[in-house]
Amino acid sequence: MRHFNIISPSKEIEKDLLEKIDFLTKPKGSLGKLETLATRVGLIQQTLTPQLSKPHNILFAADHGIIEEGVTVSPKEVTWQQLSHFSHGGAGINFLCDQHGFKLVLVDAGVDYDIPTGRGIIDCKIRKSTRNFLHGPAMTREEMETAIERGSRVVDKVFCDGCNVVSFGEMGSGNTSSSSMWMHAFTGIPLADCIGAGAGLDKPGVSHKLDVLTRAWENYNGDGSPESYIEWFGGYEMVMAVGGMLRAAELGMIILVDGFIMTACILAASKLYPEVLDYAIFGHQGDESGHKLMLQAMNADPILHLDLRLGEGSGAVCAYPILDSAVRMINEMDNFQSVGVTKYF
């Protein structure tokens, strides 16, 4: 599998960042999480004057074989229909990207449909849907490695476009099931606490989903390595996001993490390269059952809590203005000495 050279940012600059923030014309700590975020961005970029440039939201789409077991109310055709919808505008992620200045990048990672050309959708299709992981691995090792590579290449493209802050979104019926399996495998949290309603299951539906995923876990006979869990239970869109996250960290980019599914992806990425978390900023805590527990397991402090569970990168893009405010604070506020105000704390 491709090797990523991800280096944790040096902490040497942290003292200077904190000192700069403390001497802005405000009481110490009075801008709360904005100060924490500014420090984090400064550390990632290794500068006292961090900048956010050309934000992109990369949305990977693929289908999942596990939906054959009735674990979601969302039919398979919704994946390609929504991907087409995104390409025309008018969906949730479209208005949010337009509002906050994000370029939306759409990628077919493994949709079970022949997507017409000329719609601005990047063709990275590996296969029309993963296999049903109730009965065996969702993908082969070669397919997993290909997904990692293709996801990293998409990030290369946006980086060359001048992007230094990237969020990832997804579209794929059944991908909350894959995320629940990764969450359970990588945190040890009981599977029942990792499973939620997804696209809108009722209580009997959630019970059925738990039964299916419990049997899938019992049928797992891999070697227990991160790579094995990723290929056995993952989706092509999710593994491409993992590859994209790893490449973004390697390039020193800010990774703005979305909801339950993308949190599962950064969790999986961290099991391959723990340093990737040094580049991650968590956008929000979503409404999907288990997301809060997974964030807690990673010691993650999300920016927003708006009860979102749309996916698509929506929560990460919503959080971006707060991150922008943090960067503006450290760059645009005066300090006490420059304006002759007596330090009052």
Tab-separated table of C-alpha atoms in Angstrom:
chain	number	residue	atom	x	y	z
A	1	MET	CA	0.000	0.000	0.000
A	2	ARG	CA	1.111	3.543	-0.664
A	3	HIS	CA	3.314	5.067	2.036
A	4	PHE	CA	2.497	8.530	3.382
A	5	ASN	CA	5.167	10.664	5.015
A	6	ILE	CA	3.061	12.445	7.638
A	7	ILE	CA	5.047	14.453	10.165
A	8	SER	CA	3.467	15.933	13.284
A	9	PRO	CA	3.818	19.740	13.313
A	10	SER	CA	6.574	21.087	15.547
A	11	LYS	CA	5.359	22.418	18.893
A	12	GLU	CA	8.154	25.000	19.080
A	13	ILE	CA	5.939	27.734	17.650
A	14	GLU	CA	3.078	27.110	20.074
A	15	LYS	CA	4.436	29.418	22.790
A	16	ASP	CA	4.714	32.310	20.322
A	17	LEU	CA	1.220	31.659	19.001
A	18	LEU	CA	-0.257	31.700	22.492
A	19	GLU	CA	1.645	34.854	23.370
A	20	LYS	CA	0.422	36.620	20.236
A	21	ILE	CA	-3.171	35.651	20.976
A	22	ASP	CA	-2.892	36.656	24.644
A	23	PHE	CA	-1.694	40.152	23.718
A	24	LEU	CA	-4.560	40.913	21.321
A	25	THR	CA	-6.844	43.705	22.581
A	26	LYS	CA	-9.142	41.502	24.671
A	27	PRO	CA	-9.151	39.802	28.060
A	28	LYS	CA	-7.055	36.662	28.057
A	29	GLY	CA	-9.090	33.685	26.853
A	30	SER	CA	-12.173	35.787	26.170
A	31	LEU	CA	-12.581	34.518	22.601
A	32	GLY	CA	-12.669	30.943	23.805
A	33	LYS	CA	-12.629	28.301	21.096
A	34	LEU	CA	-11.567	30.855	18.464
A	35	GLU	CA	-8.269	31.105	20.327
A	36	THR	CA	-7.888	27.336	20.414
A	37	LEU	CA	-8.646	27.042	16.708
A	38	ALA	CA	-6.252	29.835	15.774
A	39	THR	CA	-3.503	28.118	17.710
A	40	ARG	CA	-4.223	24.817	15.993
A	41	VAL	CA	-4.190	26.327	12.499
A	42	GLY	CA	-0.976	28.184	13.316
A	43	LEU	CA	0.606	24.940	14.451
A	44	ILE	CA	-0.487	23.086	11.325
A	45	GLN	CA	0.873	25.830	9.083
A	46	GLN	CA	3.870	26.609	11.328
A	47	THR	CA	3.253	30.341	11.198
A	48	LEU	CA	2.042	33.225	13.385
A	49	THR	CA	-0.045	34.488	10.446
A	50	PRO	CA	-2.068	31.487	9.225
A	51	GLN	CA	-4.189	31.730	6.097
A	52	LEU	CA	-7.142	29.793	4.689
A	53	SER	CA	-7.044	29.423	0.937
A	54	LYS	CA	-9.602	28.131	-1.586
A	55	PRO	CA	-11.567	25.661	0.561
A	56	HIS	CA	-12.813	22.561	-1.242
A	57	ASN	CA	-15.373	19.936	-0.262
A	58	ILE	CA	-14.616	16.594	-1.906
A	59	LEU	CA	-17.673	14.348	-2.032
A	60	PHE	CA	-17.088	10.659	-2.755
A	61	ALA	CA	-20.061	8.465	-3.713
A	62	ALA	CA	-20.413	4.681	-3.811
A	63	ASP	CA	-22.854	1.861	-3.113
A	64	HIS	CA	-22.655	-0.830	-0.437
A	65	GLY	CA	-23.464	-4.510	-0.775
A	66	ILE	CA	-24.719	-4.708	2.806
A	67	ILE	CA	-27.933	-2.932	1.805
A	68	GLU	CA	-29.066	-6.287	0.419
A	69	GLU	CA	-29.807	-7.105	4.079
A	70	GLY	CA	-32.325	-4.273	4.552
A	71	VAL	CA	-30.160	-2.159	6.873
A	72	THR	CA	-31.332	1.151	5.420
A	73	VAL	CA	-34.550	2.725	4.211
A	74	SER	CA	-32.614	4.454	1.425
A	75	PRO	CA	-32.808	2.475	-1.842
A	76	LYS	CA	-29.626	1.956	-3.824
A	77	GLU	CA	-30.658	4.178	-6.736
A	78	VAL	CA	-30.681	7.194	-4.436
A	79	THR	CA	-26.867	7.229	-4.552
A	80	TRP	CA	-26.582	7.953	-8.266
A	81	GLN	CA	-29.695	10.125	-8.268
A	82	GLN	CA	-28.287	12.354	-5.537
A	83	LEU	CA	-24.850	12.443	-7.143
A	84	SER	CA	-26.512	13.688	-10.321
A	85	HIS	CA	-28.503	16.171	-8.222
A	86	PHE	CA	-25.287	17.518	-6.687
A	87	SER	CA	-23.864	18.064	-10.156
A	88	HIS	CA	-26.832	20.256	-11.109
A	89	GLY	CA	-27.026	22.215	-7.851
A	90	GLY	CA	-29.946	22.636	-5.461
A	91	ALA	CA	-28.979	20.047	-2.834
A	92	GLY	CA	-28.020	20.776	0.765
A	93	ILE	CA	-24.301	20.689	0.134
A	94	ASN	CA	-24.661	22.937	-2.913
A	95	PHE	CA	-26.145	25.917	-1.090
A	96	LEU	CA	-23.705	25.538	1.790
A	97	CYS	CA	-20.689	25.432	-0.520
A	98	ASP	CA	-22.028	28.448	-2.402
A	99	GLN	CA	-22.640	30.331	0.848
A	100	HIS	CA	-19.212	29.703	2.331
A	101	GLY	CA	-17.031	29.864	-0.764
A	102	PHE	CA	-16.247	26.154	-1.149
A	103	LYS	CA	-15.602	24.479	-4.460
A	104	LEU	CA	-17.551	21.211	-4.577
A	105	VAL	CA	-15.692	18.266	-6.131
A	106	LEU	CA	-17.812	15.215	-6.993
A	107	VAL	CA	-16.251	11.759	-7.327
A	108	ASP	CA	-17.785	8.448	-8.411
A	109	ALA	CA	-15.919	5.956	-6.237
A	110	GLY	CA	-18.147	2.947	-6.838
A	111	VAL	CA	-21.729	3.855	-7.726
A	112	ASP	CA	-23.847	1.015	-9.110
A	113	TYR	CA	-24.811	3.006	-12.190
A	114	ASP	CA	-23.188	4.180	-15.389
A	115	ILE	CA	-22.833	7.892	-14.687
A	116	PRO	CA	-23.075	9.881	-17.928
A	117	THR	CA	-20.001	11.873	-18.879
A	118	GLY	CA	-20.012	15.650	-19.088
A	119	ARG	CA	-21.550	16.302	-15.675
A	120	GLY	CA	-18.373	17.337	-13.911
A	121	ILE	CA	-18.186	14.111	-11.896
A	122	ILE	CA	-14.699	12.613	-11.611
A	123	ASP	CA	-14.696	8.937	-12.584
A	124	CYS	CA	-12.712	6.979	-9.992
A	125	LYS	CA	-15.089	4.008	-9.987
A	126	ILE	CA	-13.482	0.829	-8.701
A	127	ARG	CA	-16.493	-1.448	-8.974
A	128	LYS	CA	-20.264	-1.082	-9.041
A	129	SER	CA	-20.819	-1.385	-5.276
A	130	THR	CA	-18.848	-3.210	-2.621
A	131	ARG	CA	-19.690	-6.808	-1.790
A	132	ASN	CA	-21.995	-7.772	1.061
A	133	PHE	CA	-19.755	-7.866	4.152
A	134	LEU	CA	-22.183	-10.170	5.944
A	135	HIS	CA	-20.634	-12.985	3.936
A	136	GLY	CA	-17.056	-11.833	3.390
A	137	PRO	CA	-14.838	-8.823	2.758
A	138	ALA	CA	-16.529	-5.817	1.170
A	139	MET	CA	-13.480	-5.345	-1.061
A	140	THR	CA	-10.212	-7.005	-1.942
A	141	ARG	CA	-6.868	-5.749	-0.657
A	142	GLU	CA	-6.027	-4.550	-4.178
A	143	GLU	CA	-9.300	-2.601	-4.373
A	144	MET	CA	-8.627	-1.019	-0.974
A	145	GLU	CA	-5.161	0.058	-2.056
A	146	THR	CA	-6.569	1.447	-5.309
A	147	ALA	CA	-9.169	3.441	-3.375
A	148	ILE	CA	-6.482	4.892	-1.099
A	149	GLU	CA	-4.431	5.907	-4.129
A	150	ARG	CA	-7.330	7.433	-6.046
A	151	GLY	CA	-8.506	9.411	-3.043
A	152	SER	CA	-5.034	10.837	-2.577
A	153	ARG	CA	-4.866	11.845	-6.234
A	154	VAL	CA	-8.066	13.877	-5.940
A	155	VAL	CA	-6.490	15.786	-3.050
A	156	ASP	CA	-3.407	16.387	-5.190
A	157	LYS	CA	-5.653	18.113	-7.729
A	158	VAL	CA	-7.297	20.473	-5.241
A	159	PHE	CA	-3.935	21.228	-3.601
A	160	CYS	CA	-2.554	22.236	-6.995
A	161	ASP	CA	-5.569	24.535	-7.316
A	162	GLY	CA	-4.338	26.453	-4.264
A	163	CYS	CA	-6.480	24.749	-1.606
A	164	ASN	CA	-5.039	24.439	1.904
A	165	VAL	CA	-8.227	23.524	3.809
A	166	VAL	CA	-10.339	20.584	2.691
A	167	SER	CA	-13.468	18.859	3.913
A	168	PHE	CA	-14.755	15.497	2.780
A	169	GLY	CA	-18.313	14.377	2.198
A	170	GLU	CA	-20.000	11.176	1.106
A	171	MET	CA	-23.049	9.714	-0.532
A	172	GLY	CA	-23.761	6.017	-0.279
A	173	SER	CA	-26.777	4.035	0.849
A	174	GLY	CA	-25.658	1.770	3.682
A	175	ASN	CA	-22.541	3.648	4.693
A	176	THR	CA	-23.647	4.215	8.283
A	177	SER	CA	-23.443	0.422	8.644
A	178	SER	CA	-19.843	0.419	7.451
A	179	SER	CA	-19.060	3.335	9.762
A	180	SER	CA	-20.582	1.513	12.737
A	181	MET	CA	-18.420	-1.522	12.015
A	182	TRP	CA	-15.254	0.585	11.805
A	183	MET	CA	-16.226	2.396	15.001
A	184	HIS	CA	-16.698	-0.897	16.846
A	185	ALA	CA	-13.514	-2.434	15.423
A	186	PHE	CA	-11.289	0.548	16.174
A	187	THR	CA	-12.665	1.699	19.548
A	188	GLY	CA	-14.084	-1.436	21.165
A	189	ILE	CA	-17.337	0.402	21.899
A	190	PRO	CA	-20.196	-2.154	21.957
A	191	LEU	CA	-21.773	-2.536	18.543
A	192	ALA	CA	-25.222	-1.672	19.899
A	193	ASP	CA	-23.898	1.772	20.873
A	194	CYS	CA	-22.397	2.294	17.416
A	195	ILE	CA	-25.641	1.823	15.502
A	196	GLY	CA	-28.299	4.419	14.790
A	197	ALA	CA	-31.196	5.189	12.500
A	198	GLY	CA	-29.062	6.144	9.512
A	199	ALA	CA	-31.331	7.573	6.825
A	200	GLY	CA	-34.401	7.104	9.037
A	201	LEU	CA	-34.879	3.562	10.357
A	202	ASP	CA	-37.590	3.059	12.955
A	203	LYS	CA	-36.973	1.113	16.171
A	204	PRO	CA	-37.600	-2.343	14.621
A	205	GLY	CA	-35.367	-1.312	11.718
A	206	VAL	CA	-32.537	-0.395	14.064
A	207	SER	CA	-32.937	-3.753	15.842
A	208	HIS	CA	-32.724	-5.552	12.508
A	209	LYS	CA	-29.644	-3.537	11.568
A	210	LEU	CA	-28.002	-4.528	14.852
A	211	ASP	CA	-28.795	-8.179	14.216
A	212	VAL	CA	-27.289	-8.063	10.719
A	213	LEU	CA	-24.145	-6.233	11.811
A	214	THR	CA	-23.693	-8.507	14.826
A	215	ARG	CA	-23.759	-11.533	12.534
A	216	ALA	CA	-21.358	-9.802	10.159
A	217	TRP	CA	-18.938	-9.196	13.045
A	218	GLU	CA	-19.220	-12.837	14.111
A	219	ASN	CA	-18.437	-13.910	10.526
A	220	TYR	CA	-15.292	-11.758	10.325
A	221	ASN	CA	-12.175	-13.925	10.055
A	222	GLY	CA	-9.497	-11.408	9.099
A	223	ASP	CA	-6.245	-10.846	10.938
A	224	GLY	CA	-7.435	-7.917	13.078
A	225	SER	CA	-5.137	-5.372	11.414
A	226	PRO	CA	-6.409	-1.898	10.484
A	227	GLU	CA	-6.055	-2.789	6.804
A	228	SER	CA	-8.159	-5.902	7.326
A	229	TYR	CA	-10.988	-4.027	9.063
A	230	ILE	CA	-10.911	-1.309	6.420
A	231	GLU	CA	-11.223	-3.720	3.491
A	232	TRP	CA	-13.679	-6.061	5.185
A	233	PHE	CA	-16.260	-3.507	6.284
A	234	GLY	CA	-15.534	-0.309	4.352
A	235	GLY	CA	-17.072	1.402	1.362
A	236	TYR	CA	-15.147	2.603	-1.666
A	237	GLU	CA	-16.158	6.202	-0.974
A	238	MET	CA	-15.000	5.860	2.624
A	239	VAL	CA	-11.632	4.352	1.744
A	240	MET	CA	-11.065	7.066	-0.857
A	241	ALA	CA	-11.774	9.609	1.877
A	242	VAL	CA	-9.187	7.858	4.063
A	243	GLY	CA	-6.652	8.166	1.253
A	244	GLY	CA	-7.594	11.787	0.743
A	245	MET	CA	-7.195	12.574	4.422
A	246	LEU	CA	-3.784	10.921	4.577
A	247	ARG	CA	-2.567	12.811	1.528
A	248	ALA	CA	-3.958	16.099	2.869
A	249	ALA	CA	-2.022	15.594	6.102
A	250	GLU	CA	1.109	14.719	4.154
A	251	LEU	CA	0.735	18.018	2.276
A	252	GLY	CA	0.221	19.983	5.506
A	253	MET	CA	-3.405	20.843	4.715
A	254	ILE	CA	-6.158	21.458	7.256
A	255	ILE	CA	-8.682	18.611	7.301
A	256	LEU	CA	-12.142	19.794	8.334
A	257	VAL	CA	-13.952	16.644	9.471
A	258	ASP	CA	-17.685	16.199	8.858
A	259	GLY	CA	-20.112	13.913	10.677
A	260	PHE	CA	-20.431	10.271	11.710
A	261	ILE	CA	-19.163	8.691	8.511
A	262	MET	CA	-16.227	11.032	7.956
A	263	THR	CA	-15.322	10.767	11.652
A	264	ALA	CA	-15.156	7.001	11.141
A	265	CYS	CA	-12.889	7.666	8.162
A	266	ILE	CA	-10.448	9.876	10.075
A	267	LEU	CA	-10.520	7.243	12.839
A	268	ALA	CA	-9.569	4.545	10.318
A	269	ALA	CA	-6.898	6.811	8.821
A	270	SER	CA	-5.445	7.356	12.296
A	271	LYS	CA	-5.052	3.620	12.780
A	272	LEU	CA	-2.782	3.601	9.731
A	273	TYR	CA	-1.013	6.893	10.538
A	274	PRO	CA	-1.762	8.383	13.982
A	275	GLU	CA	-0.166	11.705	12.937
A	276	VAL	CA	-3.112	12.441	10.625
A	277	LEU	CA	-5.092	13.647	13.655
A	278	ASP	CA	-2.671	16.558	14.084
A	279	TYR	CA	-4.164	18.039	10.907
A	280	ALA	CA	-7.820	17.379	11.742
A	281	ILE	CA	-10.342	19.922	12.979
A	282	PHE	CA	-13.733	18.402	13.795
A	283	GLY	CA	-16.577	20.420	12.340
A	284	HIS	CA	-19.553	19.193	14.318
A	285	GLN	CA	-21.185	16.571	16.483
A	286	GLY	CA	-24.019	15.084	14.502
A	287	ASP	CA	-27.327	13.536	15.462
A	288	GLU	CA	-26.408	9.993	14.383
A	289	SER	CA	-26.298	7.645	17.361
A	290	GLY	CA	-22.715	6.870	18.259
A	291	HIS	CA	-21.115	9.997	16.819
A	292	LYS	CA	-20.679	11.591	20.245
A	293	LEU	CA	-19.119	8.386	21.590
A	294	MET	CA	-16.711	8.132	18.689
A	295	LEU	CA	-15.666	11.784	19.084
A	296	GLN	CA	-15.102	11.185	22.796
A	297	ALA	CA	-13.016	8.099	22.044
A	298	MET	CA	-10.785	10.300	19.881
A	299	ASN	CA	-10.682	13.178	22.406
A	300	ALA	CA	-12.143	15.374	19.669
A	301	ASP	CA	-13.781	18.708	20.442
A	302	PRO	CA	-16.171	19.591	17.593
A	303	ILE	CA	-16.932	23.202	16.692
A	304	LEU	CA	-20.721	22.872	16.290
A	305	HIS	CA	-23.571	20.737	17.587
A	306	LEU	CA	-26.573	21.374	15.354
A	307	ASP	CA	-28.209	17.901	15.328
A	308	LEU	CA	-27.182	17.426	11.704
A	309	ARG	CA	-27.121	14.008	10.021
A	310	LEU	CA	-27.216	14.868	6.333
A	311	GLY	CA	-23.636	13.950	5.497
A	312	GLU	CA	-22.284	15.265	2.199
A	313	GLY	CA	-19.740	17.357	4.137
A	314	SER	CA	-22.535	19.673	5.274
A	315	GLY	CA	-21.502	19.995	8.922
A	316	ALA	CA	-17.866	20.641	8.077
A	317	VAL	CA	-18.784	23.377	5.615
A	318	CYS	CA	-21.177	24.910	8.171
A	319	ALA	CA	-18.304	25.057	10.668
A	320	TYR	CA	-15.924	26.794	8.284
A	321	PRO	CA	-16.975	30.402	9.119
A	322	ILE	CA	-15.981	29.776	12.750
A	323	LEU	CA	-12.570	28.608	11.610
A	324	ASP	CA	-12.337	31.669	9.367
A	325	SER	CA	-13.174	33.892	12.338
A	326	ALA	CA	-10.360	32.308	14.329
A	327	VAL	CA	-7.850	33.024	11.589
A	328	ARG	CA	-9.141	36.569	11.153
A	329	MET	CA	-8.825	37.115	14.903
A	330	ILE	CA	-5.130	36.268	15.036
A	331	ASN	CA	-4.361	38.269	11.879
A	332	GLU	CA	-6.645	41.298	12.081
A	333	MET	CA	-7.007	42.212	15.751
A	334	ASP	CA	-4.653	44.847	17.159
A	335	ASN	CA	-2.394	44.107	20.091
A	336	PHE	CA	-2.191	46.265	23.202
A	337	GLN	CA	1.175	47.796	22.377
A	338	SER	CA	0.346	48.802	18.805
A	339	VAL	CA	-2.714	50.852	19.751
A	340	GLY	CA	-1.587	52.147	23.146
A	341	VAL	CA	-4.286	50.406	25.159
A	342	THR	CA	-3.360	49.412	28.687
A	343	LYS	CA	-3.352	45.672	29.128
A	344	TYR	CA	-6.328	45.067	31.424
A	345	PHE	CA	-5.945	41.539	32.695
